[in-house]
PDB file of C-alpha atoms in Angstrom:
ATOM      1  CA  MET A   3      34.942 -14.611 -23.688  1.00  0.00           C
ATOM      2  CA  ALA A   4      35.022 -14.199 -19.899  1.00  0.00           C
ATOM      3  CA  LEU A   5      33.239 -10.847 -20.165  1.00  0.00           C
ATOM      4  CA  ALA A   6      30.529 -12.309 -22.431  1.00  0.00           C
ATOM      5  CA  LEU A   7      30.067 -15.291 -20.111  1.00  0.00           C
ATOM      6  CA  HIS A   8      29.652 -12.996 -17.105  1.00  0.00           C
ATOM      7  CA  TYR A   9      27.260 -10.702 -18.977  1.00  0.00           C
ATOM      8  CA  PHE A  10      24.976 -13.505 -20.158  1.00  0.00           C
ATOM      9  CA  LEU A  11      24.950 -15.143 -16.721  1.00  0.00           C
ATOM     10  CA  LEU A  12      23.825 -11.836 -15.185  1.00  0.00           C
ATOM     11  CA  ALA A  13      21.273 -11.336 -17.994  1.00  0.00           C
ATOM     12  CA  THR A  14      19.811 -14.787 -17.280  1.00  0.00           C
ATOM     13  CA  LEU A  15      19.480 -13.966 -13.582  1.00  0.00           C
ATOM     14  CA  CYS A  16      17.977 -10.557 -14.342  1.00  0.00           C
ATOM     15  CA  TRP A  17      15.371 -12.023 -16.714  1.00  0.00           C
ATOM     16  CA  MET A  18      14.358 -14.594 -14.088  1.00  0.00           C
ATOM     17  CA  ALA A  19      13.806 -11.763 -11.594  1.00  0.00           C
ATOM     18  CA  LEU A  20      11.705  -9.957 -14.196  1.00  0.00           C
ATOM     19  CA  GLU A  21       9.662 -13.133 -14.680  1.00  0.00           C
ATOM     20  CA  GLY A  22       8.976 -13.109 -10.927  1.00  0.00           C
ATOM     21  CA  PHE A  23       7.829  -9.484 -11.203  1.00  0.00           C
ATOM     22  CA  HIS A  24       5.652 -10.381 -14.209  1.00  0.00           C
ATOM     23  CA  LEU A  25       4.087 -13.234 -12.226  1.00  0.00           C
ATOM     24  CA  TYR A  26       3.338 -10.753  -9.421  1.00  0.00           C
ATOM     25  CA  LEU A  27       1.546  -8.468 -11.895  1.00  0.00           C
ATOM     26  CA  LEU A  28      -0.497 -11.343 -13.343  1.00  0.00           C
ATOM     27  CA  ILE A  29      -1.581 -12.821 -10.010  1.00  0.00           C
ATOM     28  CA  PHE A  30      -1.916  -9.850  -7.639  1.00  0.00           C
ATOM     29  CA  LYS A  31      -2.477  -6.846  -9.903  1.00  0.00           C
ATOM     30  CA  VAL A  32      -4.961  -8.515 -12.215  1.00  0.00           C
ATOM     31  CA  PHE A  33      -6.796  -5.346 -13.207  1.00  0.00           C
ATOM     32  CA  ASN A  34      -5.292  -2.063 -14.387  1.00  0.00           C
ATOM     33  CA  ILE A  35      -1.828  -3.502 -14.999  1.00  0.00           C
ATOM     34  CA  TYR A  36      -1.270  -1.595 -18.217  1.00  0.00           C
ATOM     35  CA  ILE A  37       2.216  -0.134 -18.269  1.00  0.00           C
ATOM     36  CA  SER A  38       3.096   1.969 -21.290  1.00  0.00           C
ATOM     37  CA  ARG A  39       5.989   0.486 -23.284  1.00  0.00           C
ATOM     38  CA  TYR A  40       6.211  -2.404 -20.834  1.00  0.00           C
ATOM     39  CA  LEU A  41       8.313  -4.654 -23.076  1.00  0.00           C
ATOM     40  CA  LEU A  42      10.769  -1.851 -23.806  1.00  0.00           C
ATOM     41  CA  LYS A  43      11.169  -1.024 -20.107  1.00  0.00           C
ATOM     42  CA  VAL A  44      11.580  -4.684 -19.171  1.00  0.00           C
ATOM     43  CA  SER A  45      14.143  -5.152 -21.964  1.00  0.00           C
ATOM     44  CA  VAL A  46      16.148  -2.143 -20.815  1.00  0.00           C
ATOM     45  CA  ILE A  47      16.279  -3.604 -17.292  1.00  0.00           C
ATOM     46  CA  GLY A  48      16.896  -7.185 -18.447  1.00  0.00           C
ATOM     47  CA  TRP A  49      19.773  -6.325 -20.762  1.00  0.00           C
ATOM     48  CA  GLY A  50      20.878  -3.011 -19.218  1.00  0.00           C
ATOM     49  CA  VAL A  51      21.510  -3.915 -15.562  1.00  0.00           C
ATOM     50  CA  PRO A  52      23.980  -6.714 -16.485  1.00  0.00           C
ATOM     51  CA  ALA A  53      25.726  -4.333 -18.906  1.00  0.00           C
ATOM     52  CA  VAL A  54      26.149  -1.771 -16.121  1.00  0.00           C
ATOM     53  CA  ILE A  55      27.616  -4.383 -13.735  1.00  0.00           C
ATOM     54  CA  VAL A  56      30.042  -5.689 -16.386  1.00  0.00           C
ATOM     55  CA  SER A  57      31.012  -2.110 -17.339  1.00  0.00           C
ATOM     56  CA  ILE A  58      31.810  -1.289 -13.706  1.00  0.00           C
ATOM     57  CA  VAL A  59      34.011  -4.386 -13.411  1.00  0.00           C
ATOM     58  CA  VAL A  60      35.864  -3.548 -16.661  1.00  0.00           C
ATOM     59  CA  SER A  61      36.298   0.098 -15.668  1.00  0.00           C
ATOM     60  CA  LYS A  62      37.835  -0.917 -12.328  1.00  0.00           C
ATOM     61  CA  ASN A  63      40.325  -3.336 -13.856  1.00  0.00           C
ATOM     62  CA  GLU A  64      40.000  -5.141 -17.175  1.00  0.00           C
ATOM     63  CA  LYS A  65      42.327  -7.873 -15.891  1.00  0.00           C
ATOM     64  CA  TYR A  66      39.502  -9.121 -13.678  1.00  0.00           C
ATOM     65  CA  TYR A  67      38.423 -11.036 -16.779  1.00  0.00           C
ATOM     66  CA  GLY A  68      40.635 -13.828 -18.026  1.00  0.00           C
ATOM     67  CA  CYS A  69      41.731 -17.398 -17.316  1.00  0.00           C
ATOM     68  CA  SER A  70      41.683 -18.489 -13.707  1.00  0.00           C
ATOM     69  CA  LYS A  71      42.722 -21.785 -12.150  1.00  0.00           C
ATOM     70  CA  LEU A  72      39.969 -23.663 -10.336  1.00  0.00           C
ATOM     71  CA  ALA A  73      40.662 -27.158  -8.978  1.00  0.00           C
ATOM     72  CA  ASN A  74      43.594 -27.727 -11.382  1.00  0.00           C
ATOM     73  CA  ARG A  75      41.509 -26.568 -14.332  1.00  0.00           C
ATOM     74  CA  SER A  76      41.676 -23.265 -16.152  1.00  0.00           C
ATOM     75  CA  MET A  77      38.391 -21.455 -16.668  1.00  0.00           C
ATOM     76  CA  CYS A  78      37.712 -18.317 -18.659  1.00  0.00           C
ATOM     77  CA  PHE A  79      35.757 -16.168 -16.206  1.00  0.00           C
ATOM     78  CA  ILE A  80      36.440 -13.658 -13.417  1.00  0.00           C
ATOM     79  CA  THR A  81      39.957 -14.001 -11.992  1.00  0.00           C
ATOM     80  CA  ASN A  82      39.389 -12.137  -8.705  1.00  0.00           C
ATOM     81  CA  SER A  83      37.441 -14.221  -6.185  1.00  0.00           C
ATOM     82  CA  THR A  84      36.001 -11.189  -4.355  1.00  0.00           C
ATOM     83  CA  VAL A  85      34.716  -9.633  -7.576  1.00  0.00           C
ATOM     84  CA  GLN A  86      33.315 -13.010  -8.577  1.00  0.00           C
ATOM     85  CA  LEU A  87      31.416 -13.395  -5.297  1.00  0.00           C
ATOM     86  CA  VAL A  88      30.050  -9.835  -5.330  1.00  0.00           C
ATOM     87  CA  THR A  89      29.033  -9.734  -9.004  1.00  0.00           C
ATOM     88  CA  THR A  90      27.649 -13.264  -9.381  1.00  0.00           C
ATOM     89  CA  LEU A  91      26.527 -14.634  -6.014  1.00  0.00           C
ATOM     90  CA  GLY A  92      25.322 -11.196  -4.848  1.00  0.00           C
ATOM     91  CA  PRO A  93      22.810 -10.702  -7.697  1.00  0.00           C
ATOM     92  CA  PHE A  94      21.854 -14.377  -7.504  1.00  0.00           C
ATOM     93  CA  ALA A  95      21.122 -14.127  -3.757  1.00  0.00           C
ATOM     94  CA  LEU A  96      18.855 -11.121  -4.413  1.00  0.00           C
ATOM     95  CA  LEU A  97      17.123 -12.966  -7.253  1.00  0.00           C
ATOM     96  CA  PHE A  98      16.681 -16.082  -5.155  1.00  0.00           C
ATOM     97  CA  ILE A  99      15.152 -14.196  -2.209  1.00  0.00           C
ATOM     98  CA  PHE A 100      12.840 -12.162  -4.475  1.00  0.00           C
ATOM     99  CA  ASN A 101      11.638 -15.110  -6.548  1.00  0.00           C
ATOM    100  CA  THR A 102      11.225 -17.386  -3.513  1.00  0.00           C
ATOM    101  CA  VAL A 103       8.958 -14.730  -1.979  1.00  0.00           C
ATOM    102  CA  MET A 104       7.026 -14.443  -5.284  1.00  0.00           C
ATOM    103  CA  PHE A 105       6.675 -18.241  -5.494  1.00  0.00           C
ATOM    104  CA  SER A 106       5.501 -18.501  -1.867  1.00  0.00           C
ATOM    105  CA  MET A 107       2.999 -15.675  -2.337  1.00  0.00           C
ATOM    106  CA  THR A 108       1.647 -17.317  -5.505  1.00  0.00           C
ATOM    107  CA  VAL A 109       1.210 -20.736  -3.900  1.00  0.00           C
ATOM    108  CA  ARG A 110      -0.379 -19.172  -0.796  1.00  0.00           C
ATOM    109  CA  TYR A 111      -2.738 -17.108  -2.950  1.00  0.00           C
ATOM    110  CA  LEU A 112      -3.820 -20.129  -4.989  1.00  0.00           C
ATOM    111  CA  ILE A 113      -4.494 -22.161  -1.829  1.00  0.00           C
ATOM    112  CA  THR A 114      -6.190 -19.508   0.338  1.00  0.00           C
ATOM    113  CA  ASN A 115      -8.154 -17.486  -2.234  1.00  0.00           C
ATOM    114  CA  PRO A 116     -11.875 -18.450  -1.940  1.00  0.00           C
ATOM    115  CA  HIS A 117     -12.277 -18.520  -5.723  1.00  0.00           C
ATOM    116  CA  HIS A 118      -9.370 -20.947  -6.058  1.00  0.00           C
ATOM    117  CA  LYS A 119     -10.266 -23.062  -2.992  1.00  0.00           C
ATOM    118  CA  GLU A 120     -12.931 -25.042  -4.833  1.00  0.00           C
ATOM    119  CA  GLN A 121     -10.610 -25.357  -7.813  1.00  0.00           C
ATOM    120  CA  PHE A 122      -7.900 -26.524  -5.421  1.00  0.00           C
ATOM    121  CA  GLY A 123     -10.251 -29.258  -4.221  1.00  0.00           C
ATOM    122  CA  GLN A 124     -10.620 -30.382  -7.824  1.00  0.00           C
ATOM    123  CA  MET A 125      -6.877 -30.053  -8.312  1.00  0.00           C
ATOM    124  CA  LYS A 126      -6.257 -32.777  -5.746  1.00  0.00           C
ATOM    125  CA  LYS A 127      -7.495 -35.200  -8.384  1.00  0.00           C
ATOM    126  CA  ASN A 128      -4.830 -33.917 -10.732  1.00  0.00           C
ATOM    127  CA  ARG A 129      -1.890 -33.903  -8.298  1.00  0.00           C
ATOM    128  CA  MET A 130       0.589 -34.981 -10.949  1.00  0.00           C
ATOM    129  CA  GLN A 131      -0.450 -32.162 -13.273  1.00  0.00           C
ATOM    130  CA  GLU A 132      -0.266 -29.593 -10.479  1.00  0.00           C
ATOM    131  CA  THR A 133       3.113 -30.908  -9.297  1.00  0.00           C
ATOM    132  CA  VAL A 134       4.478 -30.506 -12.819  1.00  0.00           C
ATOM    133  CA  MET A 135       3.061 -26.969 -12.954  1.00  0.00           C
ATOM    134  CA  LEU A 136       4.677 -26.061  -9.623  1.00  0.00           C
ATOM    135  CA  MET A 137       8.010 -27.524 -10.743  1.00  0.00           C
ATOM    136  CA  ALA A 138       7.735 -25.570 -13.989  1.00  0.00           C
ATOM    137  CA  LEU A 139       6.963 -22.421 -12.029  1.00  0.00           C
ATOM    138  CA  MET A 140       9.952 -23.045  -9.761  1.00  0.00           C
ATOM    139  CA  THR A 141      12.278 -23.422 -12.737  1.00  0.00           C
ATOM    140  CA  LEU A 142      10.690 -20.430 -14.451  1.00  0.00           C
ATOM    141  CA  LEU A 143      11.629 -18.353 -11.414  1.00  0.00           C
ATOM    142  CA  GLY A 144      15.107 -19.891 -11.205  1.00  0.00           C
ATOM    143  CA  ILE A 145      14.668 -21.480  -7.785  1.00  0.00           C
ATOM    144  CA  GLY A 146      16.579 -24.558  -9.000  1.00  0.00           C
ATOM    145  CA  TRP A 147      19.688 -22.385  -9.120  1.00  0.00           C
ATOM    146  CA  VAL A 148      19.911 -22.732  -5.319  1.00  0.00           C
ATOM    147  CA  PHE A 149      22.028 -25.868  -5.807  1.00  0.00           C
ATOM    148  CA  ILE A 150      24.979 -23.653  -6.772  1.00  0.00           C
ATOM    149  CA  PHE A 151      25.245 -22.655  -3.090  1.00  0.00           C
ATOM    150  CA  PHE A 152      26.034 -26.293  -2.259  1.00  0.00           C
ATOM    151  CA  SER A 153      28.824 -26.522  -4.858  1.00  0.00           C
ATOM    152  CA  ILE A 154      31.498 -25.708  -2.289  1.00  0.00           C
ATOM    153  CA  GLY A 155      33.233 -28.366  -0.223  1.00  0.00           C
ATOM    154  CA  PRO A 156      32.798 -32.133  -0.207  1.00  0.00           C
ATOM    155  CA  GLN A 157      29.280 -32.082  -1.673  1.00  0.00           C
ATOM    156  CA  ALA A 158      30.410 -30.032  -4.704  1.00  0.00           C
ATOM    157  CA  THR A 159      30.221 -32.796  -7.313  1.00  0.00           C
ATOM    158  CA  PRO A 160      26.661 -34.046  -6.516  1.00  0.00           C
ATOM    159  CA  ALA A 161      25.441 -30.441  -6.182  1.00  0.00           C
ATOM    160  CA  LEU A 162      26.888 -29.533  -9.582  1.00  0.00           C
ATOM    161  CA  TYR A 163      25.281 -32.608 -11.188  1.00  0.00           C
ATOM    162  CA  ILE A 164      21.887 -31.718  -9.675  1.00  0.00           C
ATOM    163  CA  PHE A 165      22.360 -28.055 -10.646  1.00  0.00           C
ATOM    164  CA  SER A 166      23.220 -28.981 -14.245  1.00  0.00           C
ATOM    165  CA  THR A 167      20.354 -31.477 -14.556  1.00  0.00           C
ATOM    166  CA  VAL A 168      17.677 -29.184 -13.094  1.00  0.00           C
ATOM    167  CA  ASN A 169      18.783 -26.142 -15.092  1.00  0.00           C
ATOM    168  CA  SER A 170      19.167 -28.045 -18.353  1.00  0.00           C
ATOM    169  CA  LEU A 171      15.476 -28.961 -17.987  1.00  0.00           C
ATOM    170  CA  GLN A 172      14.461 -25.337 -17.385  1.00  0.00           C
ATOM    171  CA  GLY A 173      13.195 -24.821 -20.938  1.00  0.00           C
ATOM    172  CA  PHE A 174      11.292 -28.119 -20.848  1.00  0.00           C
ATOM    173  CA  PHE A 175       9.534 -27.197 -17.578  1.00  0.00           C
ATOM    174  CA  ILE A 176       8.646 -23.756 -18.941  1.00  0.00           C
ATOM    175  CA  PHE A 177       7.158 -25.479 -22.003  1.00  0.00           C
ATOM    176  CA  LEU A 178       5.113 -27.822 -19.750  1.00  0.00           C
ATOM    177  CA  TYR A 179       3.939 -24.859 -17.661  1.00  0.00           C
ATOM    178  CA  PHE A 180       2.583 -23.021 -20.693  1.00  0.00           C
ATOM    179  CA  VAL A 181       1.036 -26.179 -22.177  1.00  0.00           C
ATOM    180  CA  LEU A 182      -0.772 -26.986 -18.915  1.00  0.00           C
ATOM    181  CA  THR A 183      -1.858 -23.361 -18.467  1.00  0.00           C
ATOM    182  CA  LEU A 184      -3.233 -23.222 -22.001  1.00  0.00           C
ATOM    183  CA  ARG A 185      -4.980 -26.552 -21.452  1.00  0.00           C
ATOM    184  CA  LYS A 186      -6.700 -25.202 -18.310  1.00  0.00           C
ATOM    185  CA  ILE A 187      -7.927 -22.133 -20.187  1.00  0.00           C
ATOM    186  CA  LYS A 188      -9.345 -24.250 -23.022  1.00  0.00           C
ATOM    187  CA  ASP A 189     -10.767 -26.945 -20.715  1.00  0.00           C
ATOM    188  CA  PRO A 190     -14.597 -26.742 -20.932  1.00  0.00           C
ATOM    189  CA  GLU A 191     -15.032 -28.162 -17.412  1.00  0.00           C
ATOM    190  CA  THR A 192     -13.421 -25.091 -15.841  1.00  0.00           C
ATOM    191  CA  THR A 193     -15.831 -22.686 -17.552  1.00  0.00           C
ATOM    192  CA  THR A 194     -19.332 -22.542 -16.125  1.00  0.00           C
ATOM    193  CA  GLY A 195     -22.455 -20.825 -17.430  1.00  0.00           C
ATOM    194  CA  ASN A 196     -21.898 -17.521 -19.147  1.00  0.00           C
ATOM    195  CA  THR A 197     -18.495 -16.785 -17.612  1.00  0.00           C
ATOM    196  CA  THR A 198     -15.653 -16.243 -20.014  1.00  0.00           C
ATOM    197  CA  ASN A 199     -11.931 -16.558 -19.495  1.00  0.00           C
ATOM    198  CA  SER A 200      -9.646 -13.771 -20.627  1.00  0.00           C
TER     199      SER A 200
END
């Protein structure tokens, strides 16, 4: 159970990093982004990298997985604190840095790009809609996971409540993001003249 929990946690983090990479392709490499067998390659990375990390931990010592005592409670996870920090917080820190950079680049591009500047002026009317889209994008990239860094020390309980609340809404925000994106594509006011959206 501990091994499966570790594997799926790492797979979740890996897929969020891949979503950041996918966002980069969609925004910055708009043309000529065809990659042969893209889904297969992404799947190998998304499911394979966590499997390699878990395999390395098991090959070193299979007793790293089991029940460990945390704050007078037993938890089925990684028993060695060093291995836990390196194999969970290490990949998460890399994911967080990468996806924060992708999020910042996306927001900067949408604000500074001349094509989007006039749309951004219109977007000020729809601040609530754009705020929801940005929050959905943040959860899509896993930026809400930053609250786990504050789960140490006296602020642990509020940080864990915020972490659990934000991440339990991740699917809902992703749903809102795609609904609002689809609505923008179908909105007749955004299309002018003979231009077509792809």
